[in-house]
PDB file of C-alpha atoms in Angstrom:
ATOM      1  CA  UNK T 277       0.000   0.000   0.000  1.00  0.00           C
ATOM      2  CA  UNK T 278       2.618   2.252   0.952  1.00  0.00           C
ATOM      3  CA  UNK T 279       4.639   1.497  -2.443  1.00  0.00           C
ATOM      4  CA  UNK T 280       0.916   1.956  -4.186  1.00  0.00           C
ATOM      5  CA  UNK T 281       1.168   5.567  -2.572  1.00  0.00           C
ATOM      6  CA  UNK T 282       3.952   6.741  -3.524  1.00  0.00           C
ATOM      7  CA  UNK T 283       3.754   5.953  -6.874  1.00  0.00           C
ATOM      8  CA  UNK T 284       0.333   8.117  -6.936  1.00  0.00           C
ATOM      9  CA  UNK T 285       2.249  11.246  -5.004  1.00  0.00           C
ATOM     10  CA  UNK T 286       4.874  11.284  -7.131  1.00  0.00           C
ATOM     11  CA  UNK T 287       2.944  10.335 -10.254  1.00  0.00           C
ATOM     12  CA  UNK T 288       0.703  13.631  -9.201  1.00  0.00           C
ATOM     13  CA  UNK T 289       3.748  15.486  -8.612  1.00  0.00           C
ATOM     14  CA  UNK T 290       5.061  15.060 -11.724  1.00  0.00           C
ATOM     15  CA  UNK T 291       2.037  15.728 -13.641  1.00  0.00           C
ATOM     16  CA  UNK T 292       1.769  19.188 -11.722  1.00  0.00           C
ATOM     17  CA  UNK T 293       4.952  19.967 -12.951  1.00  0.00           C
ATOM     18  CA  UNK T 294       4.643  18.989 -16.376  1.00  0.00           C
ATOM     19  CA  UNK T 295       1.553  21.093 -16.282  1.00  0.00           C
ATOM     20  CA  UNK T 296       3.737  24.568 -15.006  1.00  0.00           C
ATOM     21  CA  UNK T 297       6.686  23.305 -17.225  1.00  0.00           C
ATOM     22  CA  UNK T 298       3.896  23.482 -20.358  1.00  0.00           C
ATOM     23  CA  UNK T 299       1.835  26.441 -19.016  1.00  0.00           C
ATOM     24  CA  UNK T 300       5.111  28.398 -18.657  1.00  0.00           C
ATOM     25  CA  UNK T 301       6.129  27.723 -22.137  1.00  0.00           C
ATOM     26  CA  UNK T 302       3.026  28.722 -23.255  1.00  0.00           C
ATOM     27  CA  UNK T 303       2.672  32.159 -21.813  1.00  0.00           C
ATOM     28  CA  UNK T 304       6.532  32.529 -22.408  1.00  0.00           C
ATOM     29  CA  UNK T 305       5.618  31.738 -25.821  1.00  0.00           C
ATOM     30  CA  UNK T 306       2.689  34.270 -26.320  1.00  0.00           C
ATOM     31  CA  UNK T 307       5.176  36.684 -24.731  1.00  0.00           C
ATOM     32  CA  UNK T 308       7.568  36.136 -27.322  1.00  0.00           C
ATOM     33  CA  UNK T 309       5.173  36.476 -30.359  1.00  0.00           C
ATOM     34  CA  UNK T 310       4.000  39.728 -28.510  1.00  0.00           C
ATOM     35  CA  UNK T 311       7.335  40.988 -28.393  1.00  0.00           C
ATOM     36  CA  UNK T 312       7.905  40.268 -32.296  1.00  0.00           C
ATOM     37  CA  UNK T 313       4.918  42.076 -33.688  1.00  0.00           C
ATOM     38  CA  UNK T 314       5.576  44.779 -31.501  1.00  0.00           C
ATOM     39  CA  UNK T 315       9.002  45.447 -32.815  1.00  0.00           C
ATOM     40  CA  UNK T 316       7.369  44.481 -36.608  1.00  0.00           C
ATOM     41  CA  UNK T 317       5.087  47.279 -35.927  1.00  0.00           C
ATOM     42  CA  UNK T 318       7.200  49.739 -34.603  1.00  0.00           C
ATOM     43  CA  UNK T 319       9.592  48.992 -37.836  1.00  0.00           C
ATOM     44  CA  UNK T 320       6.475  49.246 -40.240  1.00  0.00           C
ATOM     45  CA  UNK T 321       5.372  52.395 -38.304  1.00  0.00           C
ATOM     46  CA  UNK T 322       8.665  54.318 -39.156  1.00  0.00           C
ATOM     47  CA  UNK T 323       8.936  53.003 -42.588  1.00  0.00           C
ATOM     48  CA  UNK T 324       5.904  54.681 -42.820  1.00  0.00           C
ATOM     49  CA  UNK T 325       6.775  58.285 -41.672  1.00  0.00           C
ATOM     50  CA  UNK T 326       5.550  60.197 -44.130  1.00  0.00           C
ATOM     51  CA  UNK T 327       6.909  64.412 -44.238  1.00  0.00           C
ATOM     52  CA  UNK T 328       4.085  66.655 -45.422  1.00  0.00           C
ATOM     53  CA  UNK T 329       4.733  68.666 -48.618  1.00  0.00           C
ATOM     54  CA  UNK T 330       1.929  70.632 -48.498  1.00  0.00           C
ATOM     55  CA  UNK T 331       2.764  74.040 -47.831  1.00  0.00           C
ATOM     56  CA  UNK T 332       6.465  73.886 -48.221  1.00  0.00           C
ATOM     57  CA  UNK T 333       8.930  76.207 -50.283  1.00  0.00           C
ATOM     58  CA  UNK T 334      12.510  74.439 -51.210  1.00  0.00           C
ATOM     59  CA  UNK T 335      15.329  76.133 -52.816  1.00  0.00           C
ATOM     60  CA  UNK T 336      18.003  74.123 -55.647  1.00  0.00           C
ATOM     61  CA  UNK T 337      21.365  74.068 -53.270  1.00  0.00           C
ATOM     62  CA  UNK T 338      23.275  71.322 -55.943  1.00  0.00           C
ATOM     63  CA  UNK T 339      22.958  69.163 -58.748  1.00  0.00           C
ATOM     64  CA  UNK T 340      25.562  65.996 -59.156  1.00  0.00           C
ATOM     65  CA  UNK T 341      26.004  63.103 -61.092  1.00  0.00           C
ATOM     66  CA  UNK T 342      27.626  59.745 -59.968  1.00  0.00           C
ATOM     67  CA  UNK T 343      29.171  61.346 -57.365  1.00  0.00           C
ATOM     68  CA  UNK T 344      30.118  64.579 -59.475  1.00  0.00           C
ATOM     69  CA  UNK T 345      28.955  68.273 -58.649  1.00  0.00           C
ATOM     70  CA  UNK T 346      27.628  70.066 -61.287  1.00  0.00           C
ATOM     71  CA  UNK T 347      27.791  73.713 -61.727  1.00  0.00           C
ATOM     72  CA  UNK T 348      25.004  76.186 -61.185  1.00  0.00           C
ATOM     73  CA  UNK T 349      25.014  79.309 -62.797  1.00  0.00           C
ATOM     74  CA  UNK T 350      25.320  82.318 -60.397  1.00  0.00           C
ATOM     75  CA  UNK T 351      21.272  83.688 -60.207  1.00  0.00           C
ATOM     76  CA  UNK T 352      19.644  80.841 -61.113  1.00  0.00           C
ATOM     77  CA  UNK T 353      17.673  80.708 -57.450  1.00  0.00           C
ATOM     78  CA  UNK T 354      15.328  77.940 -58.605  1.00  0.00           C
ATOM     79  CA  UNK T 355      12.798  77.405 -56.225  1.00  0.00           C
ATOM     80  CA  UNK T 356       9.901  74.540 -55.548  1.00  0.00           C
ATOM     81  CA  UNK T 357       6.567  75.592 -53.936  1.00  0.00           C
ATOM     82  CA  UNK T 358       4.038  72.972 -52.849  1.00  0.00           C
ATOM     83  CA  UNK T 359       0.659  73.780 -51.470  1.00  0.00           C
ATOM     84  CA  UNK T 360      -3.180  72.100 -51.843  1.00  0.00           C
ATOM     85  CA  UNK T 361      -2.071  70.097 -54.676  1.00  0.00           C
ATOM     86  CA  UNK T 362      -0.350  72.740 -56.737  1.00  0.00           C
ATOM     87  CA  UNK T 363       3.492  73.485 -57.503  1.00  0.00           C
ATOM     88  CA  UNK T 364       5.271  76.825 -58.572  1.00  0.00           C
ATOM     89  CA  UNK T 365       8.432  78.547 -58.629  1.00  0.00           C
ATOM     90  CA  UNK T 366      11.147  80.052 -60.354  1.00  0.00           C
ATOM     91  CA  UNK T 367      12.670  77.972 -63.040  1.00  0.00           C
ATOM     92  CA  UNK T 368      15.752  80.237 -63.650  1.00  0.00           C
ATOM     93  CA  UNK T 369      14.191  82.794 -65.878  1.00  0.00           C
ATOM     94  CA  UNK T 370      10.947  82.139 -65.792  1.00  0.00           C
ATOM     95  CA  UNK T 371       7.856  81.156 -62.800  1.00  0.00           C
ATOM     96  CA  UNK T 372       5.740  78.657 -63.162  1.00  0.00           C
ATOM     97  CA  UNK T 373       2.849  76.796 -61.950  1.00  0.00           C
ATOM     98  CA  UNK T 374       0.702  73.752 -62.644  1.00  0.00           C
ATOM     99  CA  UNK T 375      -0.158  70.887 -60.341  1.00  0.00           C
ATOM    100  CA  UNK T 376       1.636  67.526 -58.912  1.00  0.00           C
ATOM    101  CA  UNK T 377       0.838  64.385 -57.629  1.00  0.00           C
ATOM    102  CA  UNK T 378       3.228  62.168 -55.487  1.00  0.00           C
ATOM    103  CA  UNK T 379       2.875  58.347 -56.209  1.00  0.00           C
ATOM    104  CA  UNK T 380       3.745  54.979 -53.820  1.00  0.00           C
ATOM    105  CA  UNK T 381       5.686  58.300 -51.688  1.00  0.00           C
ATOM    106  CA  UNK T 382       8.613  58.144 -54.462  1.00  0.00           C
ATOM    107  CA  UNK T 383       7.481  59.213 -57.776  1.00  0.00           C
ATOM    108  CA  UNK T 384       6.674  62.844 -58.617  1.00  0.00           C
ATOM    109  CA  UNK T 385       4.348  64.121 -61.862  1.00  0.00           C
ATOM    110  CA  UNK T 386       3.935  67.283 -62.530  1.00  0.00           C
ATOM    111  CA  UNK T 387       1.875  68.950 -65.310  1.00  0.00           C
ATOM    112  CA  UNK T 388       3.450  72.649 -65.765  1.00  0.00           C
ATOM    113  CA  UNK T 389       3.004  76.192 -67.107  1.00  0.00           C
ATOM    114  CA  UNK T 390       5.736  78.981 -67.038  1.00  0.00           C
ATOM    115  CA  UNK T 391       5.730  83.062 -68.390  1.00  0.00           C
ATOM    116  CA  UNK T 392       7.710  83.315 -71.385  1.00  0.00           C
ATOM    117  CA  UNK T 393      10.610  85.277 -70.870  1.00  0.00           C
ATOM    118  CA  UNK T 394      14.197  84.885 -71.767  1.00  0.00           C
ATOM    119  CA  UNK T 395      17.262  85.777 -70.340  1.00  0.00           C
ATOM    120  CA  UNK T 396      21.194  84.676 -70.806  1.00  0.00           C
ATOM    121  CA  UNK T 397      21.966  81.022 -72.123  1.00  0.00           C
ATOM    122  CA  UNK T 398      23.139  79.752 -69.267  1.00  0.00           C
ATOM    123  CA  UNK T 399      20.510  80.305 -67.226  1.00  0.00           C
ATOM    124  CA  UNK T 400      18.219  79.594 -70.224  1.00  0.00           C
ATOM    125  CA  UNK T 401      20.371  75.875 -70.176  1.00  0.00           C
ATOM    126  CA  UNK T 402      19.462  74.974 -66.488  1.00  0.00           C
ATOM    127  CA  UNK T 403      15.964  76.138 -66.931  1.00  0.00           C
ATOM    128  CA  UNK T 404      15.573  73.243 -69.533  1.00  0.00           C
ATOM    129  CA  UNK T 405      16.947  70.924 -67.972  1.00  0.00           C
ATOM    130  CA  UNK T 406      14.910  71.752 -64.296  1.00  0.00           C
ATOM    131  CA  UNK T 407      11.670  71.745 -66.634  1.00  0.00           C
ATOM    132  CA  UNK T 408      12.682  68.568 -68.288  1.00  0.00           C
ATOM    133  CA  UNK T 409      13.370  66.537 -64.918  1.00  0.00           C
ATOM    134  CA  UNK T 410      10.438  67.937 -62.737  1.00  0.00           C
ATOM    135  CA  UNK T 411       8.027  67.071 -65.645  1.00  0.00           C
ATOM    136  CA  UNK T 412       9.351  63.398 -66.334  1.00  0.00           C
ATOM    137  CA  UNK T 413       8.291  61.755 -63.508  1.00  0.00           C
ATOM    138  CA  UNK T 414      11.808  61.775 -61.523  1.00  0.00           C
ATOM    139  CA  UNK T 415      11.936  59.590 -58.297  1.00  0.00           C
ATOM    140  CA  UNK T 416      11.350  62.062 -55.293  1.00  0.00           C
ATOM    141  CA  UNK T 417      12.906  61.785 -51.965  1.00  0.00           C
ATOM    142  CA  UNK T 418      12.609  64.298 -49.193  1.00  0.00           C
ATOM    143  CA  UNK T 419      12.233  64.391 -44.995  1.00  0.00           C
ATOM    144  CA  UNK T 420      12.095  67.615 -43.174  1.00  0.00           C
ATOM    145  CA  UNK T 421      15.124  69.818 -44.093  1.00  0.00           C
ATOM    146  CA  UNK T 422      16.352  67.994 -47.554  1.00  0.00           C
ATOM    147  CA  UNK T 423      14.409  67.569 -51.090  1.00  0.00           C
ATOM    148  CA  UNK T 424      15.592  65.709 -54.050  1.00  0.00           C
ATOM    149  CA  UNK T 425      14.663  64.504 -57.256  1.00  0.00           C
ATOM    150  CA  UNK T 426      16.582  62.051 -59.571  1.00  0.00           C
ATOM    151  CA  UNK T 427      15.775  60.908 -63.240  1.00  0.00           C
ATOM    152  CA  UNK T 428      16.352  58.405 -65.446  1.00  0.00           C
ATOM    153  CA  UNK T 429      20.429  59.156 -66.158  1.00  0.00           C
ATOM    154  CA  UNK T 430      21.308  59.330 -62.260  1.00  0.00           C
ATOM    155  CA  UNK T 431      21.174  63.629 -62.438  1.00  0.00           C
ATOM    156  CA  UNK T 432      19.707  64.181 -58.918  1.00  0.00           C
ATOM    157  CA  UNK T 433      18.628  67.749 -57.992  1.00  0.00           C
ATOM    158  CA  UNK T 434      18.904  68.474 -54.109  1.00  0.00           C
ATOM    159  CA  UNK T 435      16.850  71.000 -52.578  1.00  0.00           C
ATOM    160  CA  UNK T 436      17.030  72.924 -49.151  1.00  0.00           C
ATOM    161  CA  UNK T 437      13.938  73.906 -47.334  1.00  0.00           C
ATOM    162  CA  UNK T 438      13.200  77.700 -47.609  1.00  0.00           C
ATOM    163  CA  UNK T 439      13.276  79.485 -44.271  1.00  0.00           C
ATOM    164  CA  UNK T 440      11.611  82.538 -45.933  1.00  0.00           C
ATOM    165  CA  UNK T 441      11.534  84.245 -42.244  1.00  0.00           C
ATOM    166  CA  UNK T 442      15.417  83.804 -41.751  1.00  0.00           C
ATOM    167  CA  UNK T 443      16.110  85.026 -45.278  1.00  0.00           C
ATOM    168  CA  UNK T 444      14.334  88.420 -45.257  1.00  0.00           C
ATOM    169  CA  UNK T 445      15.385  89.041 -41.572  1.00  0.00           C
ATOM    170  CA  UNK T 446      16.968  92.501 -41.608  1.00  0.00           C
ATOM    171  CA  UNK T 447      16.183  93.192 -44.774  1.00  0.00           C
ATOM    172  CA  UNK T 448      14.309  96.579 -46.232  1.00  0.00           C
ATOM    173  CA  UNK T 449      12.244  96.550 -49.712  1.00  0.00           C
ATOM    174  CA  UNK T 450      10.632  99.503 -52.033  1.00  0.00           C
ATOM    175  CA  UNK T 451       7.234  98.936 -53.499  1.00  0.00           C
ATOM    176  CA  UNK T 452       7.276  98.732 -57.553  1.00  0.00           C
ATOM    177  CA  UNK T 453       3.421  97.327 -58.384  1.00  0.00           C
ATOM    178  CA  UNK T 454       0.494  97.323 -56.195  1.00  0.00           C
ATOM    179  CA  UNK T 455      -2.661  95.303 -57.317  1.00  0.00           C
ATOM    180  CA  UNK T 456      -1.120  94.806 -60.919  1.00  0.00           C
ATOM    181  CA  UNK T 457      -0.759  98.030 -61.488  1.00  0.00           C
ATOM    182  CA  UNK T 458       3.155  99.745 -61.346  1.00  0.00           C
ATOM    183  CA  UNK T 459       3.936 102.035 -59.118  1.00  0.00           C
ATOM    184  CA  UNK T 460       5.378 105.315 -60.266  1.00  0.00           C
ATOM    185  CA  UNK T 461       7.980 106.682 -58.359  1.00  0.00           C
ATOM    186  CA  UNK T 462       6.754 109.487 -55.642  1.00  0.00           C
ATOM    187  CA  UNK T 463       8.612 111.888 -53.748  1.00  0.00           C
ATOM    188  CA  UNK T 464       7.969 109.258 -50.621  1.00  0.00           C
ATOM    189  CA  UNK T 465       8.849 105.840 -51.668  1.00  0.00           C
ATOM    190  CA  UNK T 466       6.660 103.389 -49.844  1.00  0.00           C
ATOM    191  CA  UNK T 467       8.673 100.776 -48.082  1.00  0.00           C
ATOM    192  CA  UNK T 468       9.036  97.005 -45.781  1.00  0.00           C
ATOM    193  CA  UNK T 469      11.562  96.192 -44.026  1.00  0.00           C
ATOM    194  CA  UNK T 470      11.940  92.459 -42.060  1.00  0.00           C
ATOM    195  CA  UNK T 471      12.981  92.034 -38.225  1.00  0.00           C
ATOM    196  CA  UNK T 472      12.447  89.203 -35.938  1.00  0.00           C
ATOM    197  CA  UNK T 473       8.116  88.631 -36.253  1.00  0.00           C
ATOM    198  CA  UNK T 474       8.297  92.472 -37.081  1.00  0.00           C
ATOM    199  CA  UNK T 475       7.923  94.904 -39.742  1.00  0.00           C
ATOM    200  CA  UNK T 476       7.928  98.176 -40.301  1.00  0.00           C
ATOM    201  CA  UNK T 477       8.344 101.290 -43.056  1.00  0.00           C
ATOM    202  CA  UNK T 478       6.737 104.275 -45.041  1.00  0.00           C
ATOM    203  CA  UNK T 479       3.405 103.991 -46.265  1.00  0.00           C
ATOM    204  CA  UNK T 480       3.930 107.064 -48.191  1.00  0.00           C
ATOM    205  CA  UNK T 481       3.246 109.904 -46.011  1.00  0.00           C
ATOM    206  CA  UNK T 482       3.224 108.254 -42.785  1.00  0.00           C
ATOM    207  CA  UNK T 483       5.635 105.349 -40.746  1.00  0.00           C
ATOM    208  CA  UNK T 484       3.873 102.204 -39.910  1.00  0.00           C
ATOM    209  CA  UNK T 485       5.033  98.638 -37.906  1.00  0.00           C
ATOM    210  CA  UNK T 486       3.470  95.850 -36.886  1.00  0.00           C
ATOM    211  CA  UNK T 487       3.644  91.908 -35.788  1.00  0.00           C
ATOM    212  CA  UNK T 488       4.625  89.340 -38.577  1.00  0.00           C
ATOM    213  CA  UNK T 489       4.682  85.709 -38.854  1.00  0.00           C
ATOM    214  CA  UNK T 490       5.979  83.838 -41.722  1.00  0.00           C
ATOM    215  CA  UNK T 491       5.898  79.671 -42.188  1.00  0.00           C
ATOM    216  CA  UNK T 492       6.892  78.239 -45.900  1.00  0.00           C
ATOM    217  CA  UNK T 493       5.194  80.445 -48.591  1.00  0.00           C
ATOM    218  CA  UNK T 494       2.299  82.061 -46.011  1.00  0.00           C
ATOM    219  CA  UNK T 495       2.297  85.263 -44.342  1.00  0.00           C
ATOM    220  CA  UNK T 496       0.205  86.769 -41.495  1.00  0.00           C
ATOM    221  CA  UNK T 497       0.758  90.634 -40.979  1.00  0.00           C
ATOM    222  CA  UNK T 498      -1.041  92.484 -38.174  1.00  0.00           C
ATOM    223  CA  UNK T 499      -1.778  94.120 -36.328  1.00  0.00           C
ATOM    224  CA  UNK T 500      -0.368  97.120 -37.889  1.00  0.00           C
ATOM    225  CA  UNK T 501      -0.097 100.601 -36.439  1.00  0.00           C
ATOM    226  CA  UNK T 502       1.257 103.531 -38.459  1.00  0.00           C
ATOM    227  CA  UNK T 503       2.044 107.685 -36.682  1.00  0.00           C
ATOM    228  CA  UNK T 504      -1.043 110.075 -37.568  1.00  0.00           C
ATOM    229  CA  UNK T 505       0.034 112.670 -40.345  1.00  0.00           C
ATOM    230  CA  UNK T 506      -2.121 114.327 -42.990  1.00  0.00           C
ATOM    231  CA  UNK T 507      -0.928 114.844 -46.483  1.00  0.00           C
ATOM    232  CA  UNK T 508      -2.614 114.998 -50.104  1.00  0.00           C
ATOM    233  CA  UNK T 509      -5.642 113.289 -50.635  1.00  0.00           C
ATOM    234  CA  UNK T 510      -3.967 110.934 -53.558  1.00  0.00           C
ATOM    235  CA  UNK T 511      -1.034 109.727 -51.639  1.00  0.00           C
ATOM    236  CA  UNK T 512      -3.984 109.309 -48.594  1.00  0.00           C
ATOM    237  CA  UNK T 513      -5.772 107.354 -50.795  1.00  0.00           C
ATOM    238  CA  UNK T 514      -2.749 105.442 -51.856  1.00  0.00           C
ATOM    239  CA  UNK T 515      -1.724 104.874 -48.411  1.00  0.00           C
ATOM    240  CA  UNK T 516      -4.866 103.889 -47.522  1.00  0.00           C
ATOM    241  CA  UNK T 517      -5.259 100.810 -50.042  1.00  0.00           C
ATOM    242  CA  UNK T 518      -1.388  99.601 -49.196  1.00  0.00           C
ATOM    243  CA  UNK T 519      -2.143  98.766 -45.941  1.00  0.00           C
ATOM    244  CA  UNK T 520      -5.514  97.330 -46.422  1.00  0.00           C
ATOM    245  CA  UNK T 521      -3.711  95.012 -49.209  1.00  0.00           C
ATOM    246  CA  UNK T 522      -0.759  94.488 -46.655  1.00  0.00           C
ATOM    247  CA  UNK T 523      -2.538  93.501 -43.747  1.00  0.00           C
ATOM    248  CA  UNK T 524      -4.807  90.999 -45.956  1.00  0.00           C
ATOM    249  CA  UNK T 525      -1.481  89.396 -47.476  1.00  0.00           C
ATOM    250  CA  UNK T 526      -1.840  85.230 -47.046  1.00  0.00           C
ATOM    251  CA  UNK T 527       1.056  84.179 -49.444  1.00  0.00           C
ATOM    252  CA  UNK T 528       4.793  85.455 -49.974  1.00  0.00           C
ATOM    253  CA  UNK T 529       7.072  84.493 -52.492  1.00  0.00           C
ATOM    254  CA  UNK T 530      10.699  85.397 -53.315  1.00  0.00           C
ATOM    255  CA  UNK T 531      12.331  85.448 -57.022  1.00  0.00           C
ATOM    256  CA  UNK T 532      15.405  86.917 -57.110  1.00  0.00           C
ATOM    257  CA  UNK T 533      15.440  90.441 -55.744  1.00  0.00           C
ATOM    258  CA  UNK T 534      11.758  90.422 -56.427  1.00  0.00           C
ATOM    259  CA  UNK T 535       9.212  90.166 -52.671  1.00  0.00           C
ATOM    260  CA  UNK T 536       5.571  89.196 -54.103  1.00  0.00           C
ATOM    261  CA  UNK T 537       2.825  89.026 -51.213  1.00  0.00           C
ATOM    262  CA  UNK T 538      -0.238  88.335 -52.216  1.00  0.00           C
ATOM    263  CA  UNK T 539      -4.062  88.512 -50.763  1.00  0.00           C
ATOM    264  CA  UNK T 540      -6.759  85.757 -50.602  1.00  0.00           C
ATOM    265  CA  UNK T 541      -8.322  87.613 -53.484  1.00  0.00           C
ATOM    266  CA  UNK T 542      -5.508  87.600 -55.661  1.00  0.00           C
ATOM    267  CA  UNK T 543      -4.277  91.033 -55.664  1.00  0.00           C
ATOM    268  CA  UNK T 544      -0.498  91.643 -55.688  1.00  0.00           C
ATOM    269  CA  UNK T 545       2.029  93.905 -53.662  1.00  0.00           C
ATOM    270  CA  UNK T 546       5.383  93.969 -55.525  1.00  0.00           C
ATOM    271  CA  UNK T 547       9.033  94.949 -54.080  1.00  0.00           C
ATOM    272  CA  UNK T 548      12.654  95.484 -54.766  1.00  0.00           C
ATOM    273  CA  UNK T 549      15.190  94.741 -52.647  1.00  0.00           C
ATOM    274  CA  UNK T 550      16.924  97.699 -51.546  1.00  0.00           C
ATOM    275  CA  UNK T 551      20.573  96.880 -51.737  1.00  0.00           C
TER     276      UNK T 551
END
């Protein structure tokens, strides 16, 4: 009997730790399977980062080939806009403007329009050849700071983001057109200049400054306050519809030595740098 017993004891013994032997494999291996699709999805999850074009402004900083820099003529200043679907810039010469699509995150297509100016053959050269590879559906790469595109021959094109905000700090402008129309010279030259989230200038008879807040290609001006002087009714008048038009300015956009802003309704305020 006491042989019979034992046998029992340790038989249930043994099963009970069989049972946590099994039962900790188990849970060790659910553990484990855990684990692995955690890290899978954490590795799918930043494969997937995606940086937002939309409302971004890039500038052409070099253009190689297998390794080799190529030269960029001095003023070419091409530029990339994104925003809502469209694209626009400055080729070289020329702006232009059309709309893109971005496919699989690594193809760009872009249908195009530019103005039809010309200007020296160099620049003339590169303005070809930007038109040719942003219109044949190069492979696109970008993150937050760095844009390229690269066609079919291995040319890539790098861009740097455009820190509009940095660029015109410190900076001071003359008005040449206001709401298409040019504007003639006047014994008061109406005038912007760019400090930190600031600006400030002539409005033709009287000073003016307010807050400012640029971010890619759109601008935010105002409030704006301006000192209280009287002078003819046309310059008045004058004054009066440049800072209506400035403090409505949504967009911003710099060619060259050229400062566009530009309203929700379309209408345009024009500068020159001042050198």
């Amino acid at each position: 009997i006491r042989k019979k017993f034992k046998r029992i004891f340790w038989g249930e013994k043994l099963k009970k730790i069989l049972f946590f032997v099994k039962k900790t494999f188990y849970l060790f291996g659910i553990l484990t399977v855990f684990l692995l699709s955690c890290i899978g999805l954490d590795a799918k999850v930043k494969k997937r980062i995606v940086y937002n074009l939309n409302k971004t402004s890039w500038e052409l900083s070099q253009i190689s080939k297998k390794g080799q820099k190529l030269p960029i003529p001095e003023g070419a200043n091409i530029t990339i806009n994104f925003s809502d679907g469209k694209i626009s810039g400055f080729s070289g010469v020329n702006s232009y403007f059309g709309g893109y699509k971005i496919k699989n995150n690594s193809i760009l297509t872009a249908e195009t329009a530019a103005t039809l100016m010309a200007g020296p053959e160099e620049l003339m050269k590169i303005e070809l050849n930007f038109f040719d590879i942003l219109q044949n559906s190069p492979r696109i790469n970008y993150n937050n700071t760095t844009l390229s595109l690269r066609n079919k021959n291995g040319e890539v094109w790098t861009f740097k983001k455009l820190d509009l905000s940095k660029k015109l700090k410190n900076t001071k402008w003359k008005l040449i057109e206001m709401g298409q129309t040019s504007f003639p010279e006047k014994e008061r030259e109406i005038t912007i200049s760019f400090a930190e989230n600031k600006i400030s200038g002539n409005s033709g008879i009287n000073n003016y400054f307010g807050n400012c807040e640029i971010k890619n290609d759109s601008i935010k001006i105002g409030p704006v306050g301006s000192t209280k002087m009287a002078g003819p009714e046309n310059l008045m008048k004058i004054e009066f519809e440049y800072l209506k038009l400035l403090q409505n300015s949504k967009t911003i956009k710099l060619v060259k030595n050229i400062l566009t802003l530009t309203t929700s309704d379309g209408k345009t305020l024009k500068f020159e740098k001042i050198k």
